[in-house]
Amino acid sequence: MAGSARTASIDTDRKDNIAVFNPATGEELWTVPVATREDVQRAVAECRQAQTQWAALSYTQRGKMLVRFRDHLIDCKDEIANTLSGETGKPKSEVFSAELFYTCDAIGFWAKQSARLLADCEQRLHLFKNKRAYSTYKPRGVIGMITPWNFPLILTIGEAIPALMAGNGVVIKPSEVTPLTAQLGCRLGEEAGLPPGLLSCVTGYGQTGSDLIDFVDMVSFTGSVETGRRIQIKCAEQLKPTTMELGGNDPAIVCADADLERAANGIVWGSMVNSGQVCLSIERAYVHEKIYDKFVEMVVDRLGKLKQGMPDDGADIGSMTFAPQLDKVERHVEEAKRKGARVLAGGKRPADRDGLWFTPTLLVDVTADMEVMREETFGPVIAIQKVKDDAEALRLANDSRYGLSASVWSRDKRGAMNIARRIEAGAVCVNDHMVHMLIPEIPMGGIKESGIGRRHGAEGITKYCVQQSIIIDRFGLRGEVFWYPGMKNAAGRFSRVLNLLFRSRKSVAQMLRSPKSGG
Ligand code: NAD
């Protein structure tokens, strides 16, 4: 299937192989090795060697090679879709419309924009007119990319693109649940002509990720808050830069004047796409009491029409991906029911399917103390709470340790913008949700416990660089006022300069009394 030239060879007798399953059927697909610390060290060393040639190329040359990689991704899209749907259970439509679309678009975007975003920038100096000063960007070296299972292409190869365009090498530690797509992506990169080892993959559990941290120059992590915290602590000990894209529990606020048709369609999609396993999934909706009954009825209707099925079935949503996540979803729904929530749609594992399935679920009569409202559920579940006004919706939306994204649904765009500004989240969409995930110009990332740093926008690439300032003397004089011997007996002179430049009231008064002395 997705074997890679860049990973240690697979020995099925080794106990430390990881079996990868098709979550929709429970069938075993493939095994991948657990990379040892030595394997990881070797992969980073190879990457470092490749990176030095890569960094010597111009942005145009790097961009051309990545566009060749994109061509190869497009030519191999069916193999990618089979591998990716196989290990995640997601419909092929989602592989093409999200995973491949994002990754191919990212290549075009960063290939075109990197030279502009990372160009040397001459700074106009307010004081030192005898100098020229530039800020420049250089690659960090090797980026260690530790990634989750919910978007195995976007969050591995897709996120590697800006790092590569900046001149870095990338070693990916994909999730142990879905390692095949990243392996395949790295193999396709090499086949398309990327220097061997520049974009590579080490498979394994958390320990492999932890080993990777020790050898790389920066860690780019996407995953849960709990793992992110552990990685951040380890990186702090080594003073290693990180970027952290973590979990969420996104709220949607539906105002009394919302276009209910659009809001119901958008919120059902925003909560169910990828079986709700998106960091940006809508998990809580706060709906104005004036339209609550009608809105709930519309959501029930739409959830009932969703087709859940196998990747090739033309279904709207597929299975879930990770067994412990399905257990968590079930636990959250059961806890909500025990505390008084009502299930108006779904709410269970379908009896007629093997594999990791949970029916599209709507909970109402929910309260702020329930886990579905407080924690990340990460499954096909939406909870709707009635509110008396926008202020109550805003208070409840902000009552969260997460702050990834949110949405506001209203016909009054100005009013919605005012609500958006007061929501504590890294991004807020008005009459839409999570679309910023597909807009590379716009920074995306979390506040509070949802993360540190941004993907997309200028920061989406400058984070993979070290910034260097270069200052050039213009006139070549023998010395400078600060140099020796000019500092001898200079206290009085500098004291007067301070008075002239920064003019406190007292110094101005002194200068007026004794203008020649300057103070
Ligand atoms: P996870 O945190 O369990 O694992 C993520 C990765 O970290 C895996 O590759 C895992 O092997 C590795 N890892 C585990 N322990 C480690 C350690 N001690 N040192 C180094 N690496 C270690 O997350 P998951 O269950 O795979 O993914 C789901 C989570 O990811 C959800 O919380 C979701 O919200 C989040 N996520 C966030 C974004 C975002 O952009 N903010 C995007 C997608 C997913």
mmCIF file of N, CA and C in Angstrom, residues 276-333:
data_model
loop_
_atom_site.group_PDB
_atom_site.id
_atom_site.type_symbol
_atom_site.label_atom_id
_atom_site.label_comp_id
_atom_site.label_asym_id
_atom_site.label_seq_id
_atom_site.Cartn_x
_atom_site.Cartn_y
_atom_site.Cartn_z
ATOM 1 N N GLY A 276 -17.577 15.271 12.535
ATOM 2 C CA GLY A 276 -17.373 16.148 13.698
ATOM 3 C C GLY A 276 -15.964 16.089 14.252
ATOM 4 N N GLN A 277 -15.064 15.426 13.535
ATOM 5 C CA GLN A 277 -13.684 15.290 14.039
ATOM 6 C C GLN A 277 -12.801 16.371 13.424
ATOM 7 N N VAL A 278 -13.197 17.608 13.612
ATOM 8 C CA VAL A 278 -12.425 18.758 13.141
ATOM 9 C C VAL A 278 -12.181 19.608 14.380
ATOM 10 N N CYS A 279 -10.953 20.118 14.518
ATOM 11 C CA CYS A 279 -10.690 20.974 15.673
ATOM 12 C C CYS A 279 -11.656 22.152 15.675
ATOM 13 N N LEU A 280 -12.121 22.559 14.460
ATOM 14 C CA LEU A 280 -13.000 23.727 14.320
ATOM 15 C C LEU A 280 -14.484 23.345 14.258
ATOM 16 N N SER A 281 -14.814 22.103 14.567
ATOM 17 C CA SER A 281 -16.227 21.689 14.515
ATOM 18 C C SER A 281 -17.073 22.541 15.457
ATOM 19 N N ILE A 282 -18.291 22.855 15.014
ATOM 20 C CA ILE A 282 -19.231 23.504 15.937
ATOM 21 C C ILE A 282 -19.714 22.424 16.900
ATOM 22 N N GLU A 283 -19.512 22.662 18.181
ATOM 23 C CA GLU A 283 -19.950 21.674 19.173
ATOM 24 C C GLU A 283 -21.108 22.208 20.011
ATOM 25 N N ARG A 284 -21.224 23.565 20.081
ATOM 26 C CA ARG A 284 -22.286 24.168 20.906
ATOM 27 C C ARG A 284 -22.953 25.262 20.076
ATOM 28 N N ALA A 285 -24.290 25.272 20.058
ATOM 29 C CA ALA A 285 -24.989 26.380 19.384
ATOM 30 C C ALA A 285 -25.886 27.074 20.408
ATOM 31 N N TYR A 286 -25.777 28.395 20.484
ATOM 32 C CA TYR A 286 -26.611 29.197 21.382
ATOM 33 C C TYR A 286 -27.615 29.941 20.513
ATOM 34 N N VAL A 287 -28.889 29.619 20.690
ATOM 35 C CA VAL A 287 -29.914 30.063 19.745
ATOM 36 C C VAL A 287 -30.932 30.949 20.468
ATOM 37 N N HIS A 288 -31.228 32.077 19.864
ATOM 38 C CA HIS A 288 -32.157 33.047 20.464
ATOM 39 C C HIS A 288 -33.528 32.404 20.653
ATOM 40 N N GLU A 289 -34.150 32.692 21.793
ATOM 41 C CA GLU A 289 -35.426 32.019 22.125
ATOM 42 C C GLU A 289 -36.527 32.270 21.083
ATOM 43 N N LYS A 290 -36.454 33.438 20.378
ATOM 44 C CA LYS A 290 -37.510 33.766 19.411
ATOM 45 C C LYS A 290 -37.550 32.780 18.241
ATOM 46 N N ILE A 291 -36.401 32.232 17.910
ATOM 47 C CA ILE A 291 -36.350 31.345 16.721
ATOM 48 C C ILE A 291 -35.942 29.921 17.100
ATOM 49 N N TYR A 292 -35.797 29.674 18.390
ATOM 50 C CA TYR A 292 -35.250 28.394 18.861
ATOM 51 C C TYR A 292 -36.041 27.187 18.322
ATOM 52 N N ASP A 293 -37.378 27.189 18.507
ATOM 53 C CA ASP A 293 -38.167 25.997 18.141
ATOM 54 C C ASP A 293 -38.039 25.695 16.650
ATOM 55 N N LYS A 294 -38.176 26.754 15.855
ATOM 56 C CA LYS A 294 -38.100 26.584 14.399
ATOM 57 C C LYS A 294 -36.707 26.071 13.992
ATOM 58 N N PHE A 295 -35.688 26.665 14.610
ATOM 59 C CA PHE A 295 -34.311 26.291 14.260
ATOM 60 C C PHE A 295 -34.035 24.823 14.614
ATOM 61 N N VAL A 296 -34.468 24.413 15.793
ATOM 62 C CA VAL A 296 -34.249 23.016 16.222
ATOM 63 C C VAL A 296 -34.946 22.063 15.253
ATOM 64 N N GLU A 297 -36.160 22.421 14.869
ATOM 65 C CA GLU A 297 -36.912 21.585 13.911
ATOM 66 C C GLU A 297 -36.129 21.447 12.586
ATOM 67 N N MET A 298 -35.561 22.555 12.130
ATOM 68 C CA MET A 298 -34.814 22.525 10.860
ATOM 69 C C MET A 298 -33.554 21.663 10.983
ATOM 70 N N VAL A 299 -32.895 21.732 12.136
ATOM 71 C CA VAL A 299 -31.674 20.927 12.320
ATOM 72 C C VAL A 299 -32.036 19.437 12.371
ATOM 73 N N VAL A 300 -33.089 19.106 13.075
ATOM 74 C CA VAL A 300 -33.526 17.694 13.136
ATOM 75 C C VAL A 300 -33.800 17.184 11.720
ATOM 76 N N ASP A 301 -34.504 17.995 10.946
ATOM 77 C CA ASP A 301 -34.838 17.612 9.573
ATOM 78 C C ASP A 301 -33.571 17.333 8.754
ATOM 79 N N ARG A 302 -32.602 18.222 8.851
ATOM 80 C CA ARG A 302 -31.384 18.076 8.046
ATOM 81 C C ARG A 302 -30.516 16.910 8.523
ATOM 82 N N LEU A 303 -30.447 16.715 9.833
ATOM 83 C CA LEU A 303 -29.653 15.580 10.335
ATOM 84 C C LEU A 303 -30.266 14.264 9.848
ATOM 85 N N GLY A 304 -31.583 14.227 9.820
ATOM 86 C CA GLY A 304 -32.276 13.011 9.378
ATOM 87 C C GLY A 304 -31.999 12.684 7.924
ATOM 88 N N LYS A 305 -31.655 13.686 7.142
ATOM 89 C CA LYS A 305 -31.419 13.450 5.705
ATOM 90 C C LYS A 305 -29.966 13.105 5.386
ATOM 91 N N LEU A 306 -29.076 13.197 6.377
ATOM 92 C CA LEU A 306 -27.660 12.909 6.092
ATOM 93 C C LEU A 306 -27.469 11.425 5.834
ATOM 94 N N LYS A 307 -26.673 11.128 4.812
ATOM 95 C CA LYS A 307 -26.389 9.726 4.524
ATOM 96 C C LYS A 307 -25.015 9.385 5.105
ATOM 97 N N GLN A 308 -24.997 8.388 5.969
ATOM 98 C CA GLN A 308 -23.743 7.949 6.564
ATOM 99 C C GLN A 308 -23.334 6.658 5.837
ATOM 100 N N GLY A 309 -22.092 6.575 5.390
ATOM 101 C CA GLY A 309 -21.743 5.360 4.648
ATOM 102 C C GLY A 309 -20.263 5.215 4.384
ATOM 103 N N MET A 310 -19.939 4.192 3.610
ATOM 104 C CA MET A 310 -18.548 3.860 3.292
ATOM 105 C C MET A 310 -17.980 4.917 2.328
ATOM 106 N N PRO A 311 -16.624 5.035 2.275
ATOM 107 C CA PRO A 311 -16.008 6.087 1.469
ATOM 108 C C PRO A 311 -16.478 6.139 0.018
ATOM 109 N N ASP A 312 -16.801 4.981 -0.572
ATOM 110 C CA ASP A 312 -17.199 4.967 -1.975
ATOM 111 C C ASP A 312 -18.700 5.020 -2.176
ATOM 112 N N ASP A 313 -19.457 5.148 -1.082
ATOM 113 C CA ASP A 313 -20.922 5.075 -1.183
ATOM 114 C C ASP A 313 -21.584 6.375 -1.618
ATOM 115 N N GLY A 314 -20.813 7.426 -1.837
ATOM 116 C CA GLY A 314 -21.414 8.728 -2.125
ATOM 117 C C GLY A 314 -22.100 9.282 -0.880
ATOM 118 N N ALA A 315 -21.626 8.891 0.291
ATOM 119 C CA ALA A 315 -22.261 9.317 1.550
ATOM 120 C C ALA A 315 -21.853 10.744 1.917
ATOM 121 N N ASP A 316 -22.655 11.363 2.818
ATOM 122 C CA ASP A 316 -22.290 12.686 3.334
ATOM 123 C C ASP A 316 -21.195 12.561 4.388
ATOM 124 N N ILE A 317 -21.361 11.598 5.277
ATOM 125 C CA ILE A 317 -20.328 11.412 6.305
ATOM 126 C C ILE A 317 -19.980 9.932 6.454
ATOM 127 N N GLY A 318 -18.754 9.721 6.938
ATOM 128 C CA GLY A 318 -18.274 8.353 7.061
ATOM 129 C C GLY A 318 -18.268 7.889 8.504
ATOM 130 N N SER A 319 -17.361 6.967 8.784
ATOM 131 C CA SER A 319 -17.246 6.456 10.157
ATOM 132 C C SER A 319 -16.388 7.432 10.951
ATOM 133 N N MET A 320 -16.255 7.164 12.222
ATOM 134 C CA MET A 320 -15.240 7.871 12.997
ATOM 135 C C MET A 320 -13.912 7.160 12.757
ATOM 136 N N THR A 321 -12.818 7.700 13.330
ATOM 137 C CA THR A 321 -11.495 7.189 12.963
ATOM 138 C C THR A 321 -10.806 6.423 14.082
ATOM 139 N N PHE A 322 -11.052 6.828 15.336
ATOM 140 C CA PHE A 322 -10.208 6.355 16.433
ATOM 141 C C PHE A 322 -11.107 5.809 17.540
ATOM 142 N N ALA A 323 -10.918 4.533 17.897
ATOM 143 C CA ALA A 323 -11.839 3.889 18.844
ATOM 144 C C ALA A 323 -11.988 4.650 20.177
ATOM 145 N N PRO A 324 -10.881 5.085 20.818
ATOM 146 C CA PRO A 324 -11.059 5.806 22.090
ATOM 147 C C PRO A 324 -11.868 7.108 21.923
ATOM 148 N N GLN A 325 -11.814 7.695 20.710
ATOM 149 C CA GLN A 325 -12.596 8.915 20.482
ATOM 150 C C GLN A 325 -14.088 8.590 20.448
ATOM 151 N N LEU A 326 -14.429 7.472 19.819
ATOM 152 C CA LEU A 326 -15.827 7.047 19.783
ATOM 153 C C LEU A 326 -16.320 6.787 21.212
ATOM 154 N N ASP A 327 -15.476 6.155 22.032
ATOM 155 C CA ASP A 327 -15.868 5.920 23.437
ATOM 156 C C ASP A 327 -16.133 7.254 24.141
ATOM 157 N N LYS A 328 -15.280 8.229 23.847
ATOM 158 C CA LYS A 328 -15.429 9.552 24.497
ATOM 159 C C LYS A 328 -16.738 10.208 24.075
ATOM 160 N N VAL A 329 -17.055 10.124 22.781
ATOM 161 C CA VAL A 329 -18.296 10.718 22.272
ATOM 162 C C VAL A 329 -19.489 10.084 22.985
ATOM 163 N N GLU A 330 -19.460 8.780 23.074
ATOM 164 C CA GLU A 330 -20.565 8.058 23.728
ATOM 165 C C GLU A 330 -20.677 8.468 25.205
ATOM 166 N N ARG A 331 -19.502 8.587 25.844
ATOM 167 C CA ARG A 331 -19.473 8.988 27.261
ATOM 168 C C ARG A 331 -20.088 10.372 27.443
ATOM 169 N N HIS A 332 -19.716 11.316 26.571
ATOM 170 C CA HIS A 332 -20.248 12.684 26.684
ATOM 171 C C HIS A 332 -21.766 12.694 26.484
ATOM 172 N N VAL A 333 -22.240 11.943 25.499
ATOM 173 C CA VAL A 333 -23.689 11.932 25.232
ATOM 174 C C VAL A 333 -24.426 11.308 26.425
#
